[in-house]
PDB file of C-alpha atoms in Angstrom:
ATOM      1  CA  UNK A  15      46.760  23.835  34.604  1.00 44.00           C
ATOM      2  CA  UNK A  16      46.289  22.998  38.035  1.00 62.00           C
ATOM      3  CA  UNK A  17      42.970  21.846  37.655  1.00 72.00           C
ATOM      4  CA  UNK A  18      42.731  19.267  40.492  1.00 76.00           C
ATOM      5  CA  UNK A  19      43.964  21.859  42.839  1.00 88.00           C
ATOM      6  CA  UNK A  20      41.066  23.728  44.217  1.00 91.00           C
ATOM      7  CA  UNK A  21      39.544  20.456  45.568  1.00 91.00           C
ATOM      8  CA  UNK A  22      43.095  19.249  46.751  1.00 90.00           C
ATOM      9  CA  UNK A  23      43.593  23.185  48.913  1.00 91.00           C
ATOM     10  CA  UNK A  24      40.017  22.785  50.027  1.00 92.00           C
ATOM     11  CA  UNK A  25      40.221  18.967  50.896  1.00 92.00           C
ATOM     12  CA  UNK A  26      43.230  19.831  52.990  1.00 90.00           C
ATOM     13  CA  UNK A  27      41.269  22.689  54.579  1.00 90.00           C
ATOM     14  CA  UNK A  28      38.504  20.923  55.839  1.00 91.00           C
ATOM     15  CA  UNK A  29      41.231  17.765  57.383  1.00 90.00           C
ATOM     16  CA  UNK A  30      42.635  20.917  59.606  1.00 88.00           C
ATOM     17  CA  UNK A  31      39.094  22.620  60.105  1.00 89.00           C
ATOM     18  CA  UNK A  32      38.282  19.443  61.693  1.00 88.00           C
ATOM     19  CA  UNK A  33      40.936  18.136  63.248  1.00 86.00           C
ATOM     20  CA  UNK A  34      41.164  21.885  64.811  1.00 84.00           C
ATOM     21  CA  UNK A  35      37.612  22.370  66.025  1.00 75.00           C
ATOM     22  CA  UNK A  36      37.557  18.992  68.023  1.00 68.00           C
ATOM     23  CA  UNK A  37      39.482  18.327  70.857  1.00 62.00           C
ATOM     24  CA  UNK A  38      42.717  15.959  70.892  1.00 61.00           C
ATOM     25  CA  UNK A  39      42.632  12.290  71.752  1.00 68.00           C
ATOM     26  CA  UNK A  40      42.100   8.763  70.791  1.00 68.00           C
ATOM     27  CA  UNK A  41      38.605   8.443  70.258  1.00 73.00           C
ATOM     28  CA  UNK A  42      38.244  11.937  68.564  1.00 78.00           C
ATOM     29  CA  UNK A  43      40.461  10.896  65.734  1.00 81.00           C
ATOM     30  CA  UNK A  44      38.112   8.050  65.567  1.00 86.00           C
ATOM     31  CA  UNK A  45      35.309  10.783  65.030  1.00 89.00           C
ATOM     32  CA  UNK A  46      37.342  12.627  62.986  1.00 90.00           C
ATOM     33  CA  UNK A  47      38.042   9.956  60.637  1.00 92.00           C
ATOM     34  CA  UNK A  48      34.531   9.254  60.249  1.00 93.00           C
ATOM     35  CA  UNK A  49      33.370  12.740  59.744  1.00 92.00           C
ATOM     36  CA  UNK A  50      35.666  12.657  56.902  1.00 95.00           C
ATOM     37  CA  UNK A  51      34.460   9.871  55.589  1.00 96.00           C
ATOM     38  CA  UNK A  52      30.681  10.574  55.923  1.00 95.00           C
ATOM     39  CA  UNK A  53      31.486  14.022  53.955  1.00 95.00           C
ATOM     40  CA  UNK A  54      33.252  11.848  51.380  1.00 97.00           C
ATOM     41  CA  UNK A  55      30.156   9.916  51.336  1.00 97.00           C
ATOM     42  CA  UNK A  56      28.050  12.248  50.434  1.00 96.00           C
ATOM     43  CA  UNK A  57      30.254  14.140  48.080  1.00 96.00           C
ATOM     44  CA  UNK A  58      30.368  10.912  46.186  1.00 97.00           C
ATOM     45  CA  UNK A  59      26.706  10.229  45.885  1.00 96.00           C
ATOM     46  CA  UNK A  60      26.065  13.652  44.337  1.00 94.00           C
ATOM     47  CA  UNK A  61      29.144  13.048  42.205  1.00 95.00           C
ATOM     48  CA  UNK A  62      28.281   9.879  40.710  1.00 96.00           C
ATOM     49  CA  UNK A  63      24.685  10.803  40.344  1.00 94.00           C
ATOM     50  CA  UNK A  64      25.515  13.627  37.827  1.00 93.00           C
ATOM     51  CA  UNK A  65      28.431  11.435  35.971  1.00 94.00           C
ATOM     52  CA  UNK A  66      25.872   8.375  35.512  1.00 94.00           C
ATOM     53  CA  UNK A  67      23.387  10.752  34.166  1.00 91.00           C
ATOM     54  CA  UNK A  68      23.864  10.130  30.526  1.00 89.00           C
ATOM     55  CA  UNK A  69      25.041   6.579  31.027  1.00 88.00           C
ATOM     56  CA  UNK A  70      24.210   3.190  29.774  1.00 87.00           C
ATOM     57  CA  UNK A  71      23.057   0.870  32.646  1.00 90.00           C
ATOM     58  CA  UNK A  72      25.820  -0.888  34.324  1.00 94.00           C
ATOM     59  CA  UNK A  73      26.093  -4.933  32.991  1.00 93.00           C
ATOM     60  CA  UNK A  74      27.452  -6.183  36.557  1.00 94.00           C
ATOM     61  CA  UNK A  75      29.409  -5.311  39.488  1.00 94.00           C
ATOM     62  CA  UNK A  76      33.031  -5.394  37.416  1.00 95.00           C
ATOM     63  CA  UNK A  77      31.537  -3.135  34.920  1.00 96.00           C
ATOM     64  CA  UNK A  78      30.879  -0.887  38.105  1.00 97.00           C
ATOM     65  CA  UNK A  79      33.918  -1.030  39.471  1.00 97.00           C
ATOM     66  CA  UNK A  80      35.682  -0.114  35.939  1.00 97.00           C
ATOM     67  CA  UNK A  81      33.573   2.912  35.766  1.00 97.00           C
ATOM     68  CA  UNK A  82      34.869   4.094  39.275  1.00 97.00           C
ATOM     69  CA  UNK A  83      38.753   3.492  38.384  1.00 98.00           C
ATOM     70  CA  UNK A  84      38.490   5.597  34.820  1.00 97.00           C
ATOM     71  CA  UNK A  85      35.503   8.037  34.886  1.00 95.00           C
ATOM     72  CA  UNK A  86      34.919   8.758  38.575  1.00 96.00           C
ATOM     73  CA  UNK A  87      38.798   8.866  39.937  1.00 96.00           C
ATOM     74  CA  UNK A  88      39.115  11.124  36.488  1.00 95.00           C
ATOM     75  CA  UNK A  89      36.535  13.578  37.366  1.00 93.00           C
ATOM     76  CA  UNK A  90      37.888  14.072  41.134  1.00 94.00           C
ATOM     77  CA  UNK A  91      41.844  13.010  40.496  1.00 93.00           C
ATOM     78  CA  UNK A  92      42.278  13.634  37.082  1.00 92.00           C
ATOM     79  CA  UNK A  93      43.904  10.338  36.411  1.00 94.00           C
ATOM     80  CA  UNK A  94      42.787   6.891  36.427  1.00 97.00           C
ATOM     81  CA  UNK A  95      43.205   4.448  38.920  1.00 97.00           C
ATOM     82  CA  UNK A  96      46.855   2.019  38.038  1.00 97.00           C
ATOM     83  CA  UNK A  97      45.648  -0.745  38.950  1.00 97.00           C
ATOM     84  CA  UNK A  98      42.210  -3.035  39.383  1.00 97.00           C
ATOM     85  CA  UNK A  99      42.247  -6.003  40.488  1.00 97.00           C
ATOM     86  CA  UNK A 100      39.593  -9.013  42.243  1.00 96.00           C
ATOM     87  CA  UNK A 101      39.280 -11.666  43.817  1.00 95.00           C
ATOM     88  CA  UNK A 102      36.217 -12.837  41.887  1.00 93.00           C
ATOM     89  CA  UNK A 103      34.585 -13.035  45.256  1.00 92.00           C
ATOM     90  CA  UNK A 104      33.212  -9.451  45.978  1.00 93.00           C
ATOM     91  CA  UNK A 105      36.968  -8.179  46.937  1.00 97.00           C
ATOM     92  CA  UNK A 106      38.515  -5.254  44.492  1.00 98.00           C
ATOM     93  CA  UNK A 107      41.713  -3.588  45.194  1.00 97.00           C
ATOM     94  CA  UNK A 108      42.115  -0.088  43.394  1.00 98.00           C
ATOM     95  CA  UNK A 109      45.703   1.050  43.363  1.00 97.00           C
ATOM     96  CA  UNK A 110      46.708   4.343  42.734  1.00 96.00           C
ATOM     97  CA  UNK A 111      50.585   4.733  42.631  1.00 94.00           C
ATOM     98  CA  UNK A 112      50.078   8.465  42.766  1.00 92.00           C
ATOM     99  CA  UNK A 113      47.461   9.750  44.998  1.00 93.00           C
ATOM    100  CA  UNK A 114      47.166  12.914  44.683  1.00 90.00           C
ATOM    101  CA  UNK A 115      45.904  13.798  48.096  1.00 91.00           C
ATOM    102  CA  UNK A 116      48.805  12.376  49.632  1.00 88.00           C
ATOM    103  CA  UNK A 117      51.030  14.437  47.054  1.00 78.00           C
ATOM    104  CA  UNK A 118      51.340  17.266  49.881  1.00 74.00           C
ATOM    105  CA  UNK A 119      52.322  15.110  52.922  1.00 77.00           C
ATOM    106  CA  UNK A 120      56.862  14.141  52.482  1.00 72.00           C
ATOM    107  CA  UNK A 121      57.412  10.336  51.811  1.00 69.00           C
ATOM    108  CA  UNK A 122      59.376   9.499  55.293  1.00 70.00           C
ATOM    109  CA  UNK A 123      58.009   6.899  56.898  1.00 70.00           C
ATOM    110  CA  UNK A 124      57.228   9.552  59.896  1.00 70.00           C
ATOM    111  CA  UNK A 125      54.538  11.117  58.132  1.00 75.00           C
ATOM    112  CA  UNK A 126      53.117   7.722  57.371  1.00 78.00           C
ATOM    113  CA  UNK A 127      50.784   7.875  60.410  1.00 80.00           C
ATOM    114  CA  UNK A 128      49.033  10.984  59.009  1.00 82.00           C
ATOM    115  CA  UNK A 129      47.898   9.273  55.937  1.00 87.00           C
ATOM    116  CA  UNK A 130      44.876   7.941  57.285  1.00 89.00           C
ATOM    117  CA  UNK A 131      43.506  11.736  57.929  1.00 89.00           C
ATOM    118  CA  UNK A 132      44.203  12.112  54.404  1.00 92.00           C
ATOM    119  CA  UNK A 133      42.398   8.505  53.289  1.00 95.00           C
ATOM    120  CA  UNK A 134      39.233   8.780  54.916  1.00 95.00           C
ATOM    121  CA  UNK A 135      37.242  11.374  52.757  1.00 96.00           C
ATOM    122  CA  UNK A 136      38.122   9.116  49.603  1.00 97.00           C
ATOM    123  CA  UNK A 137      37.180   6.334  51.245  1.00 97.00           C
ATOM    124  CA  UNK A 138      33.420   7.758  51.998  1.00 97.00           C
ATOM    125  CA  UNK A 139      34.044   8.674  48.618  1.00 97.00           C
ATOM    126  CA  UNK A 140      33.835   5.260  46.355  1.00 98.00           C
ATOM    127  CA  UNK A 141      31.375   3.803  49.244  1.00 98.00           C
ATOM    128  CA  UNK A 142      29.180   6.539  48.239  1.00 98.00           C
ATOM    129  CA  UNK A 143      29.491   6.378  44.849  1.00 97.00           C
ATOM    130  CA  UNK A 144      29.149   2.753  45.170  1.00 97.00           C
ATOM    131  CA  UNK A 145      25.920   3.550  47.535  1.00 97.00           C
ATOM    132  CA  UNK A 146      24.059   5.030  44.830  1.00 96.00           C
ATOM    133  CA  UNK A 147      24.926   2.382  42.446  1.00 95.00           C
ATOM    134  CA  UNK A 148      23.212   0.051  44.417  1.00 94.00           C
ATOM    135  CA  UNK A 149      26.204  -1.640  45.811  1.00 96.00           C
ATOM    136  CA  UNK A 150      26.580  -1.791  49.531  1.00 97.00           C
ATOM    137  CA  UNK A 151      30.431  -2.326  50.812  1.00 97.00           C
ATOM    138  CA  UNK A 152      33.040  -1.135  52.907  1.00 97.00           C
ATOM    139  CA  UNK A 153      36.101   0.433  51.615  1.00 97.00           C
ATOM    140  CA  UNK A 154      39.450   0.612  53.775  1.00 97.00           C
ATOM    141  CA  UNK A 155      42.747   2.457  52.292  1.00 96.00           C
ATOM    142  CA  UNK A 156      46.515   1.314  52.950  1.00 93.00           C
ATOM    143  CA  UNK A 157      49.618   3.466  51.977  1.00 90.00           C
ATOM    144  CA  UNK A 158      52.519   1.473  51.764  1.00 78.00           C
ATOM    145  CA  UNK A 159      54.857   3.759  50.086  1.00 83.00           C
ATOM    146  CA  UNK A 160      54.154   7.139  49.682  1.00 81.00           C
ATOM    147  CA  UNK A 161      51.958   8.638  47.251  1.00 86.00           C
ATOM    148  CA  UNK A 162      51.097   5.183  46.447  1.00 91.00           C
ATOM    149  CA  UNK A 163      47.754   4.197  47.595  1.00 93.00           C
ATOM    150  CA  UNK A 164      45.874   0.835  47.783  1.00 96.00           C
ATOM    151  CA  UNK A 165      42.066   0.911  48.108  1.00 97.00           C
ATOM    152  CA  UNK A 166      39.804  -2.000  49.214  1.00 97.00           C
ATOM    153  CA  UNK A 167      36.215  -2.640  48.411  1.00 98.00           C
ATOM    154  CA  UNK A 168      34.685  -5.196  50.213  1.00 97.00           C
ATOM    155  CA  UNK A 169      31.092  -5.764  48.319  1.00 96.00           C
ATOM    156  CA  UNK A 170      28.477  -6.478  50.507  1.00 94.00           C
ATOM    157  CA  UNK A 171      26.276  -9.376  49.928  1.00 84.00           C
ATOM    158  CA  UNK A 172      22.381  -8.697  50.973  1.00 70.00           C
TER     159      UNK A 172
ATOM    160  CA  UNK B   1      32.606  16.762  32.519  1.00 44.00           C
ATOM    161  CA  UNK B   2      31.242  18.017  35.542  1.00 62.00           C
ATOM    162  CA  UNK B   3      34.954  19.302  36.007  1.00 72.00           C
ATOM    163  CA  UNK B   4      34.342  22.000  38.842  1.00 76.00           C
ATOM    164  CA  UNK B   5      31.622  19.460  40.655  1.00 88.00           C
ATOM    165  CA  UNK B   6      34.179  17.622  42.615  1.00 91.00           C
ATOM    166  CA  UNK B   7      34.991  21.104  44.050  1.00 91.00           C
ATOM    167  CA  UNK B   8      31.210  21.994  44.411  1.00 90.00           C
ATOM    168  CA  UNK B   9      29.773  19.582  46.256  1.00 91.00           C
ATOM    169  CA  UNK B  10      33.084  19.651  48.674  1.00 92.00           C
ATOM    170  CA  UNK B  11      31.570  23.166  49.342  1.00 92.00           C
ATOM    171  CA  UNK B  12      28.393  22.004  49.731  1.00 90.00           C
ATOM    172  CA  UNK B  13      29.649  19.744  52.699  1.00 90.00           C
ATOM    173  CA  UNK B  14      31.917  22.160  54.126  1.00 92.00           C
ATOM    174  CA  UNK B  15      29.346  24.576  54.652  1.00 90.00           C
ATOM    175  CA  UNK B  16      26.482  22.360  56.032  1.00 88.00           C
ATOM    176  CA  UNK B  17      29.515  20.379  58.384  1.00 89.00           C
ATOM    177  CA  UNK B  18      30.452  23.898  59.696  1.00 88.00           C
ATOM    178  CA  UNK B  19      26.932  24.602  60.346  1.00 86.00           C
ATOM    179  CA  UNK B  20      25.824  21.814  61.867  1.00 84.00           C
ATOM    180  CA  UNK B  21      28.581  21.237  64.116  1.00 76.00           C
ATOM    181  CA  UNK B  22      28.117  24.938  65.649  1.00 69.00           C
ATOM    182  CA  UNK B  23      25.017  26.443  67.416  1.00 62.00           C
ATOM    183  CA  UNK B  24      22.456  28.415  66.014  1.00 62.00           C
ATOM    184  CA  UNK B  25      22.058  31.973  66.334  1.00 68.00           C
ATOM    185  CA  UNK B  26      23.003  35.316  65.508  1.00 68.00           C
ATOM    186  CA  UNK B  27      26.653  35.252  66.589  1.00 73.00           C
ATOM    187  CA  UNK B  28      27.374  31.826  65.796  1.00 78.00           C
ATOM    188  CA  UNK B  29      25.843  32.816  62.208  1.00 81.00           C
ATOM    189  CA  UNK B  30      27.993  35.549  61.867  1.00 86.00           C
ATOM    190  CA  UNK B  31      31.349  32.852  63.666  1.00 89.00           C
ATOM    191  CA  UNK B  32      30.290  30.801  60.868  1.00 90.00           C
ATOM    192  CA  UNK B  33      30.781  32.994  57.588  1.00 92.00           C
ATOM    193  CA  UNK B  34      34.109  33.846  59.153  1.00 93.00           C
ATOM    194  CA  UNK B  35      35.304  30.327  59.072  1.00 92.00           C
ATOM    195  CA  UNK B  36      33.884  29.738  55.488  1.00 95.00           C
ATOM    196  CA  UNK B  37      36.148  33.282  54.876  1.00 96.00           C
ATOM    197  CA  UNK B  38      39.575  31.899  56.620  1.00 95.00           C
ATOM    198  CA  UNK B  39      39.012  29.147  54.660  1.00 95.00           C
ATOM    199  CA  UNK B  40      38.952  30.185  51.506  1.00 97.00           C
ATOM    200  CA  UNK B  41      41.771  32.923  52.585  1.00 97.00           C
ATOM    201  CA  UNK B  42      43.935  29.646  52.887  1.00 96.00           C
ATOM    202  CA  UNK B  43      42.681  28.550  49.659  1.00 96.00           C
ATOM    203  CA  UNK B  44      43.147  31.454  47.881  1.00 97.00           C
ATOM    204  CA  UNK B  45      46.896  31.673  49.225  1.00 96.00           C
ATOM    205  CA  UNK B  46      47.759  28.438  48.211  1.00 94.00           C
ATOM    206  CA  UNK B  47      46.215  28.285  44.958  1.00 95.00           C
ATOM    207  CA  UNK B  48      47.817  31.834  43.735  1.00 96.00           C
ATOM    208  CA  UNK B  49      50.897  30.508  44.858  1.00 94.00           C
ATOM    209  CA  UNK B  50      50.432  27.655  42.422  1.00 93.00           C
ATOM    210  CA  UNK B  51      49.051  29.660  39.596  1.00 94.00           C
ATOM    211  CA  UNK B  52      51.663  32.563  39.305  1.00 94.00           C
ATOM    212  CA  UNK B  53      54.697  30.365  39.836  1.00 91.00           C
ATOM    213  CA  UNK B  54      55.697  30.569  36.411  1.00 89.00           C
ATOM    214  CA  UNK B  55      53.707  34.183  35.417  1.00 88.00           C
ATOM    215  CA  UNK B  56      55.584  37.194  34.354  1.00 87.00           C
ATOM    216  CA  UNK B  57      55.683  40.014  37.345  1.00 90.00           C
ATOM    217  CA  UNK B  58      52.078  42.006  37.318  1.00 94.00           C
ATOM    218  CA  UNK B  59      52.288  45.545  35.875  1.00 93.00           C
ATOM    219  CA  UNK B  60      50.077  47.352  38.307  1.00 94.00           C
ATOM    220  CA  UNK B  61      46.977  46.345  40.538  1.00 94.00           C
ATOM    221  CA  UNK B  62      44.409  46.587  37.328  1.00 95.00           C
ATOM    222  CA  UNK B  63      46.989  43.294  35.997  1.00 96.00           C
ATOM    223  CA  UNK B  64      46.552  41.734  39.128  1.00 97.00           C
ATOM    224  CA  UNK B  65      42.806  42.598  39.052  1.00 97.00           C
ATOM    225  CA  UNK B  66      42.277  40.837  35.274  1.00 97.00           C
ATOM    226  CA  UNK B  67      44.468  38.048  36.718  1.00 97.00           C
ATOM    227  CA  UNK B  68      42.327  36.752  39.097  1.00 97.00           C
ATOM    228  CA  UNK B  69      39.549  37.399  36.913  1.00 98.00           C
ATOM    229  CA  UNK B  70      40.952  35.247  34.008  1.00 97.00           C
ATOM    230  CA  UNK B  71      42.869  32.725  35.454  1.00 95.00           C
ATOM    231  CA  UNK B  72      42.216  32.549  39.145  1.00 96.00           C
ATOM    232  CA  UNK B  73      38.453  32.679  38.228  1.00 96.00           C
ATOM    233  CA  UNK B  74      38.814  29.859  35.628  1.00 95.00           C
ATOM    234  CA  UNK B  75      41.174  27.570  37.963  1.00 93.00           C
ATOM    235  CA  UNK B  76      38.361  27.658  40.538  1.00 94.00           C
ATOM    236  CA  UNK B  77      35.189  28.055  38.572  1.00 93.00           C
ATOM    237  CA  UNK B  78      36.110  27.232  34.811  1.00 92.00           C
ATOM    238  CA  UNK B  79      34.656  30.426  33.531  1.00 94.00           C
ATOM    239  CA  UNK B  80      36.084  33.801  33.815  1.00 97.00           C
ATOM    240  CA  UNK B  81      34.440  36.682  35.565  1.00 97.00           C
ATOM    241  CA  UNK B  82      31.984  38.511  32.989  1.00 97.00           C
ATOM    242  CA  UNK B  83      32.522  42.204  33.946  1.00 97.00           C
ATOM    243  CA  UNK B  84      35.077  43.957  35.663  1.00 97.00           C
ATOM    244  CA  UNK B  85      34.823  47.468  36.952  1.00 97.00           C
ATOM    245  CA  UNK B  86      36.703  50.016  38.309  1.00 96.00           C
ATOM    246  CA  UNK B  87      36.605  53.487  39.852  1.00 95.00           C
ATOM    247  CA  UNK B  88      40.123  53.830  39.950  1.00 93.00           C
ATOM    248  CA  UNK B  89      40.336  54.290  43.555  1.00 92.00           C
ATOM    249  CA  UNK B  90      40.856  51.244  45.050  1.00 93.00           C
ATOM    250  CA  UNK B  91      37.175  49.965  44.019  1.00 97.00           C
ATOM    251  CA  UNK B  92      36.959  46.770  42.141  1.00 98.00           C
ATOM    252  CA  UNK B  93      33.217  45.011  41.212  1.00 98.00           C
ATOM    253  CA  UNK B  94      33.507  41.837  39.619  1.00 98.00           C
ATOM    254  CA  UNK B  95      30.337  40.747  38.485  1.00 97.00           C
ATOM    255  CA  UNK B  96      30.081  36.740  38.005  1.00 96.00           C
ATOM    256  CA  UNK B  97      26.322  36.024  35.760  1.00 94.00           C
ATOM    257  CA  UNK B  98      26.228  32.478  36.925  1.00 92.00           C
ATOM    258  CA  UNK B  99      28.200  31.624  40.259  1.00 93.00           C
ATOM    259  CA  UNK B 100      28.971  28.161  40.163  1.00 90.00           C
ATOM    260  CA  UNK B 101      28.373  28.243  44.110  1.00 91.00           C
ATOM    261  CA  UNK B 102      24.586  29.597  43.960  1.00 88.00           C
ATOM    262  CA  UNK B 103      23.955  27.250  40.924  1.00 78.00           C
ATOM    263  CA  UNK B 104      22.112  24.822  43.787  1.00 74.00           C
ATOM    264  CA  UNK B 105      20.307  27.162  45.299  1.00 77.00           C
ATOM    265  CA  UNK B 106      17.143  27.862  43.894  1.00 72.00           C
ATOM    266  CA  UNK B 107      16.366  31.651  41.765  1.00 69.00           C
ATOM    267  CA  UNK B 108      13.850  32.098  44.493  1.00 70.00           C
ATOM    268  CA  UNK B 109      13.760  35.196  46.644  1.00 70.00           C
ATOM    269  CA  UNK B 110      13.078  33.170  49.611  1.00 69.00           C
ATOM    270  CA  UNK B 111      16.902  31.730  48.825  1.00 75.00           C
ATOM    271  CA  UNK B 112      18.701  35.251  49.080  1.00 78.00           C
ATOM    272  CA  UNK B 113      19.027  34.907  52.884  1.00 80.00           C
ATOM    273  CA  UNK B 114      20.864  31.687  52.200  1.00 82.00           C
ATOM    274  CA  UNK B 115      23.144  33.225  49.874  1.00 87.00           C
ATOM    275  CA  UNK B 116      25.818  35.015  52.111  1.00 89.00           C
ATOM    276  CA  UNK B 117      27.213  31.339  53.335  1.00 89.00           C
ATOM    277  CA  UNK B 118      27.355  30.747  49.990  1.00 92.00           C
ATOM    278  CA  UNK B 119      29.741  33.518  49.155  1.00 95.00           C
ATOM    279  CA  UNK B 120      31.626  33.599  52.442  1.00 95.00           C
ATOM    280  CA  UNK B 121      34.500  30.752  51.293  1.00 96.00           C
ATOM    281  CA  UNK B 122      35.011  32.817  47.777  1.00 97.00           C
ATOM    282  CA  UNK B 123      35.323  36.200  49.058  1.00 97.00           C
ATOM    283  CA  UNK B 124      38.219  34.828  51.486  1.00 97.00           C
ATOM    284  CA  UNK B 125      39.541  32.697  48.417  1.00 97.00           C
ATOM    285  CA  UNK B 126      39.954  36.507  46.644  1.00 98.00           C
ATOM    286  CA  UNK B 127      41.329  37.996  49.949  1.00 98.00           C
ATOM    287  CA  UNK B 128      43.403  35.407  50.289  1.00 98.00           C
ATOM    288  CA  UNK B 129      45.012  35.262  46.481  1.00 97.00           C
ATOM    289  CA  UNK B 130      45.733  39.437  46.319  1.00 97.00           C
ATOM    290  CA  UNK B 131      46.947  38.756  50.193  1.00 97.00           C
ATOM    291  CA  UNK B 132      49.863  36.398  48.643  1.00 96.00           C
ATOM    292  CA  UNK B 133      50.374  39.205  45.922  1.00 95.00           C
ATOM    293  CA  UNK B 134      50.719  41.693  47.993  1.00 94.00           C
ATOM    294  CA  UNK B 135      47.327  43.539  48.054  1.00 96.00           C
ATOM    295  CA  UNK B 136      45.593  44.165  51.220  1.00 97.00           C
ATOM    296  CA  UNK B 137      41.978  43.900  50.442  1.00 97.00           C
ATOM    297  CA  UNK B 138      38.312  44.068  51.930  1.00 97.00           C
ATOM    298  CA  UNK B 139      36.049  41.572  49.788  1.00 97.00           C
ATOM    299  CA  UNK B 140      32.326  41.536  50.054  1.00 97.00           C
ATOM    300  CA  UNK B 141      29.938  40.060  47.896  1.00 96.00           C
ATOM    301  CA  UNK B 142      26.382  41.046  46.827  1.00 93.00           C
ATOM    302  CA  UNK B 143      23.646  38.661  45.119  1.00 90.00           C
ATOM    303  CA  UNK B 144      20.504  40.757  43.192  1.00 78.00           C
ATOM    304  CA  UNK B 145      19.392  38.119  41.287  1.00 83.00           C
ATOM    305  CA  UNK B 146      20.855  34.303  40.988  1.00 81.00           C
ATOM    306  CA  UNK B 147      22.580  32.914  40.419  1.00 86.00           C
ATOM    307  CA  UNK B 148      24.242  36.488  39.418  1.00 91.00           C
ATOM    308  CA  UNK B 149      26.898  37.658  42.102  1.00 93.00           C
ATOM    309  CA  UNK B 150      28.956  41.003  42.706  1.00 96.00           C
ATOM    310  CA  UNK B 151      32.145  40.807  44.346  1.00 97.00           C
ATOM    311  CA  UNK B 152      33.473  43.885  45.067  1.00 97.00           C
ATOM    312  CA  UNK B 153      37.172  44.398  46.055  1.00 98.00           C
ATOM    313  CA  UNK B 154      38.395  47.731  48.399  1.00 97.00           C
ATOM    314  CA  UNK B 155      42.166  48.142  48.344  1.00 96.00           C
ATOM    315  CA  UNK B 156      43.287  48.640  51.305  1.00 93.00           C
ATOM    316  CA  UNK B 157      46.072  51.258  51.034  1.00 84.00           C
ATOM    317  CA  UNK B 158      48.957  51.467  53.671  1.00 70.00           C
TER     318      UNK B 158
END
């Protein structure tokens, strides 16, 4: 019962703590975002470090990515991602048609310009995760319709 | 697995952010734990709300008192609260033997300074939940040795 919940309260705590304690203005939601994200960063490295601790080694970067849409989004969303799908070429997009931090925020299009606010952490989260995997990439989020939520990882070559 | 870690290392980052982006110092120490505590207040509130929505009326503050110890406790922590006292006066002590929170830190006395920012966000997350049920409470909370924890509860009567 209501087991995602504490996160979900707290996540939307610390959007408002921040968004509070800064001042107003272009750029600052441009730091905002990416203190978000750098917090979601984080979180996800120690996250993924304690799920992979009893796990087989990874065979490539699909298996990877299959790990993050079932046992990783379970653990913090408690539901796997809908959808995964690739390019082949180092692009994933991870769709989650309910997104549970977005479940808060009303589906007119008006609120639609929030979302990002409510993106960012998760975003820092699977680069993290990713991070500690080995895998270097950037990941970007796109609503479309609300709570539907499309993530992109873009994997980094070296 | 790992089901309360998502939550945990959130903390974790919420506390280091806050502390981090303030000054040092006495005062700002002190500005600090009381934005940890209106944090969890909002927590609490919004999480009780959630929990009772579909939970018989309380009998008397004792049923309220067991409540958050059972159900509250578990929703947040996934264990309940191992003792609860009482002087019947108002006085509550909830002992917790292992508080997911401290479960970082290390059992070292050197630690128990660190401990109060630990507790700050989960004494306002119990001020906040009786707050939404109608109890006016002072929460404090008390580490002897971890990662064991007191909380202890004054009603405030009006």
């Amino acid at each position: 019962m209501a087991d995602e919940a504490p996160f979900q309260f707290l996540h939307n705590e610390v959007i408002q703590y921040i968004y509070k304690s800064a001042d107003s203005g272009e750029t600052e939601n441009g730091r905002n975002i990416s203190r978000l994200e750098n917090m979601g960063f984080r979180v996800g490295q120690g996250l993924i470090e304690r799920l992979t601790k009893d796990t087989a080694r990874f065979k490539d970067e699909l298996d990877i990515m299959k790990f993050i849409c079932k046992d990783f989004w379970t653990c913090v969303f408690k539901k796997q991602i809908d959808n995964l799908r690739t390019n082949h070429q180092g692009i994933y997009v991870l769709q989650d048609n309910k997104f549970r931090l977005l479940g808060q925020l009303s589906a007119g299009k008006q609120y639609l310009e929030q979302a990002p606010k409510y993106l960012a952490f998760t975003c820092g989260l699977v680069r993290g995760a990713l991070s500690n995997l080995g895998v270097k990439s950037i990941v970007t989020a796109e609503v479309s319709i609300m709570p539907a939520c499309k993530f992109q990882v873009m994997i980094q070559k070296i």
